[in-house]
XYZ file of C-alpha atoms in Angstrom:
401
model
C 105.492 96.444 69.167
C 107.485 98.083 72.195
C 105.489 99.958 74.963
C 108.739 101.532 76.247
C 107.999 104.862 76.080
C 104.120 104.815 76.022
C 104.019 103.014 79.112
C 106.977 105.817 80.595
C 103.819 108.767 79.841
C 101.060 106.652 80.974
C 103.042 105.897 84.213
C 103.273 109.364 84.766
C 99.887 109.331 85.911
C 100.011 106.301 87.837
C 103.364 107.430 90.170
C 101.247 108.855 93.150
C 98.418 105.824 92.781
C 101.783 102.963 92.907
C 104.670 103.713 93.238
C 104.288 106.380 96.013
C 101.916 104.112 98.317
C 104.843 103.645 100.811
C 104.933 106.494 101.772
C 101.087 107.885 101.180
C 99.174 104.822 102.590
C 97.458 105.615 105.301
C 95.288 103.516 108.131
C 95.613 100.473 110.716
C 97.575 97.123 109.554
C 95.658 94.285 110.698
C 96.547 90.572 109.969
C 95.043 88.797 106.330
C 93.164 86.059 107.580
C 96.127 83.581 105.860
C 99.125 84.941 107.787
C 99.848 85.848 110.950
C 101.869 89.500 111.384
C 104.156 90.284 113.791
C 103.706 93.395 115.597
C 105.812 96.303 114.834
C 104.601 99.115 117.272
C 107.766 101.432 115.786
C 107.247 104.016 112.767
C 110.303 104.029 111.589
C 112.475 101.527 110.264
C 114.579 98.895 112.398
C 117.858 99.884 113.667
C 119.687 97.269 114.690
C 123.702 96.234 115.747
C 124.596 94.410 113.332
C 125.260 91.122 114.829
C 126.821 89.235 111.599
C 130.536 90.117 110.465
C 131.449 92.706 107.707
C 131.550 91.360 104.337
C 134.196 91.736 101.845
C 131.742 93.270 99.234
C 133.176 93.042 95.185
C 132.829 97.075 93.912
C 130.025 97.514 91.292
C 130.954 98.271 87.783
C 131.703 101.791 86.901
C 128.668 103.810 86.018
C 128.264 103.435 81.705
C 126.532 101.385 79.011
C 127.304 98.180 80.666
C 125.012 98.580 83.312
C 122.048 98.765 81.242
C 123.047 96.256 79.512
C 123.103 93.990 82.456
C 119.889 95.433 83.009
C 118.482 94.603 79.620
C 119.709 90.827 80.725
C 117.604 90.564 84.220
C 114.453 92.052 82.259
C 114.839 88.373 81.142
C 114.091 86.885 83.926
C 112.484 89.790 85.891
C 108.488 87.889 85.945
C 106.002 88.582 83.780
C 103.065 90.145 86.320
C 100.946 88.944 83.721
C 101.938 85.677 83.901
C 100.788 85.196 87.431
C 97.995 87.296 87.112
C 96.594 87.538 83.710
C 93.825 89.731 84.630
C 96.413 92.563 85.050
C 96.701 93.329 81.744
C 97.615 97.413 81.737
C 101.350 98.546 81.671
C 101.869 101.414 84.823
C 104.602 102.579 86.241
C 107.276 102.319 87.585
C 109.333 99.696 84.670
C 112.652 99.085 83.288
C 116.122 99.671 83.823
C 117.354 101.007 87.278
C 121.515 101.717 87.290
C 121.860 103.438 90.425
C 120.598 102.649 93.867
C 119.536 106.528 94.222
C 117.234 105.523 90.776
C 115.731 102.673 92.232
C 115.125 104.249 95.642
C 113.124 107.014 93.833
C 110.768 105.072 92.370
C 110.077 102.063 94.201
C 110.740 103.351 97.776
C 110.078 105.628 100.289
C 113.063 107.541 100.639
C 115.986 106.651 102.797
C 115.024 103.320 103.638
C 116.538 101.155 100.293
C 119.495 103.461 98.751
C 121.932 103.016 101.336
C 121.307 99.345 101.841
C 121.879 98.729 98.366
C 125.109 100.528 98.089
C 126.511 99.096 101.647
C 125.641 95.750 99.727
C 127.382 96.461 96.350
C 124.107 97.527 94.070
C 125.315 96.287 90.229
C 121.717 97.281 88.453
C 117.952 96.144 88.405
C 114.997 95.467 85.962
C 111.180 96.208 87.137
C 107.639 95.361 85.502
C 104.353 97.009 86.509
C 100.896 95.884 85.548
C 97.856 96.481 86.761
C 94.096 95.305 86.458
C 92.082 97.377 83.368
C 90.436 99.628 85.754
C 93.545 100.394 87.901
C 92.277 99.017 91.358
C 94.797 96.497 91.540
C 98.504 96.639 90.547
C 101.652 94.480 91.008
C 105.680 95.279 90.536
C 108.151 92.700 90.028
C 111.352 93.880 90.898
C 114.893 91.878 90.268
C 118.203 93.538 92.134
C 121.601 92.292 91.272
C 124.200 92.617 94.220
C 127.378 91.917 95.216
C 127.533 88.174 96.048
C 124.882 85.509 97.548
C 125.760 86.442 101.382
C 125.210 90.482 100.466
C 122.126 89.860 98.486
C 120.884 87.582 101.767
C 121.385 90.440 104.386
C 120.447 92.783 101.918
C 116.741 91.151 101.845
C 116.783 91.619 105.646
C 117.691 94.696 105.735
C 114.928 96.137 103.578
C 112.613 94.171 105.219
C 112.758 96.130 108.471
C 113.516 99.134 106.153
C 109.809 99.099 104.653
C 107.924 98.198 107.904
C 106.224 101.692 107.740
C 103.339 104.067 107.058
C 101.360 100.569 108.634
C 103.229 98.040 107.154
C 103.972 95.089 109.364
C 106.311 92.287 109.017
C 104.691 88.973 108.379
C 106.312 85.348 108.493
C 106.442 83.620 104.656
C 107.728 79.876 103.828
C 110.474 81.377 101.605
C 114.029 81.943 102.324
C 112.474 85.751 102.217
C 110.691 88.019 104.043
C 107.329 89.996 103.645
C 105.572 93.010 104.601
C 101.015 92.756 105.297
C 99.590 96.257 105.044
C 95.571 95.319 105.286
C 92.245 97.849 105.586
C 89.145 95.719 105.052
C 88.833 92.777 102.839
C 92.029 94.092 100.507
C 95.974 93.659 100.844
C 99.180 95.016 99.435
C 101.650 92.931 100.547
C 105.623 93.710 99.665
C 108.142 90.534 99.312
C 111.730 90.059 99.985
C 113.592 86.691 97.783
C 117.117 86.468 97.747
C 118.856 84.487 95.360
C 121.993 83.511 94.728
C 123.441 87.360 93.883
C 119.986 88.660 93.188
C 116.957 90.025 95.644
C 113.710 89.876 94.045
C 110.975 92.303 95.136
C 107.607 92.205 94.815
C 104.651 94.955 96.107
C 101.265 93.098 94.951
C 97.786 94.689 95.453
C 94.448 92.280 95.636
C 91.292 90.757 98.012
C 93.294 89.538 101.731
C 91.892 86.386 101.265
C 94.066 85.863 98.689
C 97.168 87.447 99.999
C 99.372 84.527 100.940
C 98.807 82.350 97.877
C 99.313 84.916 95.249
C 102.505 86.228 96.603
C 103.345 81.926 96.949
C 102.776 81.965 92.962
C 104.523 84.916 92.579
C 107.440 84.102 94.053
C 107.629 80.754 92.427
C 107.313 81.923 88.596
C 109.850 84.592 90.088
C 112.600 82.031 91.556
C 112.207 80.066 88.668
C 113.399 81.961 86.130
C 116.003 82.553 88.407
C 117.574 79.695 88.008
C 118.100 79.948 85.239
C 120.559 83.271 85.583
C 124.119 83.920 85.504
C 124.973 87.384 86.275
C 127.604 88.704 84.655
C 130.925 89.304 86.731
C 131.123 92.652 87.812
C 134.742 92.855 86.085
C 133.041 91.893 83.424
C 130.426 93.992 82.391
C 131.723 96.758 81.287
C 132.828 94.774 78.084
C 129.513 93.099 77.527
C 128.338 93.544 73.792
C 126.225 96.756 72.621
C 124.948 94.332 69.755
C 125.294 91.375 69.895
C 123.202 90.864 67.164
C 124.212 92.982 64.487
C 121.138 95.152 64.358
C 122.674 98.459 65.988
C 123.989 100.066 62.217
C 120.918 98.994 60.884
C 118.549 100.993 63.636
C 117.619 105.076 62.707
C 118.605 106.555 65.752
C 115.546 109.091 66.359
C 115.496 112.473 66.913
C 116.311 114.018 70.443
C 118.187 112.358 73.601
C 118.090 108.473 74.250
C 116.580 107.046 76.896
C 117.387 104.023 79.042
C 115.114 100.967 77.129
C 117.508 101.528 73.930
C 119.611 98.918 72.936
C 120.028 94.822 72.266
C 117.013 92.097 74.240
C 116.747 87.967 73.688
C 113.636 87.742 72.966
C 112.656 86.976 76.622
C 113.588 90.572 77.304
C 111.030 92.023 74.626
C 108.696 90.411 75.666
C 109.401 92.573 79.000
C 109.003 95.717 76.889
C 106.483 94.256 74.535
C 102.720 95.227 74.717
C 100.941 92.053 74.763
C 103.634 89.892 75.838
C 101.245 86.275 75.399
C 100.359 87.019 71.629
C 103.915 88.161 70.683
C 105.568 85.508 72.477
C 102.940 83.658 70.425
C 103.924 85.065 67.089
C 107.697 85.800 67.274
C 108.334 82.424 68.602
C 106.277 80.847 66.368
C 108.696 82.969 63.250
C 111.899 82.351 64.206
C 113.402 85.003 66.026
C 116.584 85.696 65.693
C 117.504 89.166 66.832
C 115.995 92.633 68.258
C 117.406 95.579 68.639
C 115.420 99.248 70.132
C 116.323 103.184 69.803
C 113.829 104.961 72.163
C 114.099 108.815 72.899
C 112.741 112.135 74.024
C 112.955 115.504 72.265
C 111.602 118.204 74.225
C 107.582 116.898 74.439
C 108.349 114.378 71.616
C 109.015 110.721 71.673
C 110.316 108.492 69.361
C 110.916 104.504 69.848
C 112.724 102.570 66.823
C 112.555 98.996 66.531
C 114.079 96.278 64.329
C 113.496 92.885 64.197
C 115.690 89.652 62.610
C 114.124 86.714 61.618
C 114.953 83.276 60.193
C 113.321 83.883 56.512
C 111.771 86.239 54.264
C 108.273 84.399 55.211
C 108.794 84.221 58.697
C 109.573 88.457 58.385
C 106.520 88.073 55.992
C 103.986 86.592 59.152
C 105.368 88.631 61.493
C 104.254 92.045 59.233
C 100.661 90.483 58.684
C 100.441 89.404 62.440
C 101.744 92.634 63.699
C 98.922 94.591 61.333
C 96.162 92.429 62.493
C 96.844 93.237 66.116
C 97.146 96.706 65.800
C 93.893 96.648 64.521
C 92.261 94.186 66.552
C 93.591 93.983 70.098
C 95.371 97.747 70.057
C 92.158 100.146 69.123
C 95.059 101.501 66.284
C 93.065 103.380 63.346
C 94.826 102.951 60.454
C 95.633 105.855 58.435
C 98.014 105.949 54.700
C 101.086 107.918 55.209
C 101.995 110.207 52.528
C 105.636 109.043 52.353
C 104.978 105.556 52.111
C 100.955 104.777 51.636
C 101.793 100.871 51.826
C 103.228 100.709 54.583
C 101.075 99.270 57.916
C 100.306 102.596 59.507
C 97.906 103.228 62.485
C 97.418 106.149 65.228
C 95.855 106.151 68.550
C 94.180 108.492 70.662
C 96.109 108.955 74.543
C 93.965 111.227 75.661
C 94.201 114.993 76.232
C 94.672 116.054 72.958
C 97.737 113.432 72.962
C 98.179 111.360 69.842
C 100.897 108.264 68.411
C 101.640 107.029 65.918
C 102.866 103.532 64.285
C 104.019 102.230 60.945
C 105.907 99.048 60.113
C 108.501 98.425 56.732
C 110.364 95.090 56.389
C 112.955 93.968 54.158
C 113.930 90.277 53.813
C 114.573 88.952 57.337
C 114.245 92.139 58.824
C 111.273 94.268 60.413
C 111.084 97.326 61.611
C 108.949 99.971 63.793
C 108.884 103.308 64.223
C 106.959 105.401 66.469
C 106.085 108.736 66.509
C 104.342 110.449 70.145
C 103.387 113.837 71.711
C 101.136 114.569 68.812
C 98.480 117.174 69.593
C 96.796 116.027 65.853
C 96.614 112.749 64.715
C 97.342 113.817 60.921
C 100.407 115.395 61.432
C 103.190 113.298 59.577
C 105.273 115.552 59.216
C 108.248 113.286 61.234
C 106.849 110.322 60.210
C 107.046 110.980 56.426
C 110.759 111.668 57.631
C 111.573 108.883 60.256
C 109.770 105.821 58.077
C 111.678 105.969 54.865
C 114.886 106.595 56.467
C 114.461 103.777 58.210
C 113.255 101.288 55.251
C 116.749 102.506 53.868
C 118.964 101.522 56.452
C 117.544 97.489 56.536
C 117.180 98.091 52.311
C 120.712 98.568 52.037
């Protein structure tokens, strides 16, 4: 069950609370009990003359679908926040792919503090995750950025730390090859960290108790580094040639109305879990039933939002097990209200109240080793079945051919 457009919608309300706080947090920083800050007196990024020889930066690939496909590969090795912090169960913004330095800076960093650095060091693409506690009081972001080469990544990490030492954040020493910044107010602390690893730079934004800041950061960076050890970035020249349909599911996935967004495309198992509603439960359910491929198409059309996904499993029995597993999760874990779709009365269908007079619907159909889900969002009436009556039969026909 994918959450891409759902998280995007909810995330609009969280932009100033999470992503924007690098530029809006006020107050006087003071050191946490477990780390000693290196005082900074300037409110602007440090500007020092480079003392290292210039690098021969490998040009990034041309803009195109290859950058999104590489971002989807990076998704597989971006730390799942829930793994490190099980209490952070709710999706937030920003998350997903960023294929240009400017686009990435606009949602993760203060204007003028990241895009130029990333461009200078051959930024290729990136993927980010965001989760928060149920009450919205604490959030954690993880982001992996792919750059020109290992030396470029190391230099970029250092410069990004210096550039973020603003708005009350102070540089603090950490026991890694990266760098971190701390903002503390009372017993709460916000920590940013940059960890270079190979051609990548991992970024973390974490809010929590000041007394736990060092332990939290150590745990999260260790989880992130363990994932990156198994990742080989695609050589820049090969990115445009990445396979667009490695599992043969693209043609079996219905084209929804409107314009596709960047969450569309293929994902491997780990990548899928980065857009899943509940990665823990879905890892168990899909991993035990022969997950063999996944393709998603998500789109926007005015206020309407659509998501279509097709899964492949190893056998009909495994498809049926996941079909029934999703039916149970929707009703017991995610608060969906079952409804009967006139076009396919036997299909498991659920409607969700998003608040503010907005609803979205999700239905499932399966055939042999294929399972499909169709989401329709941005509805103003829970029982408006017009679009779902069109889309679900069309999707069933595609996988039944």
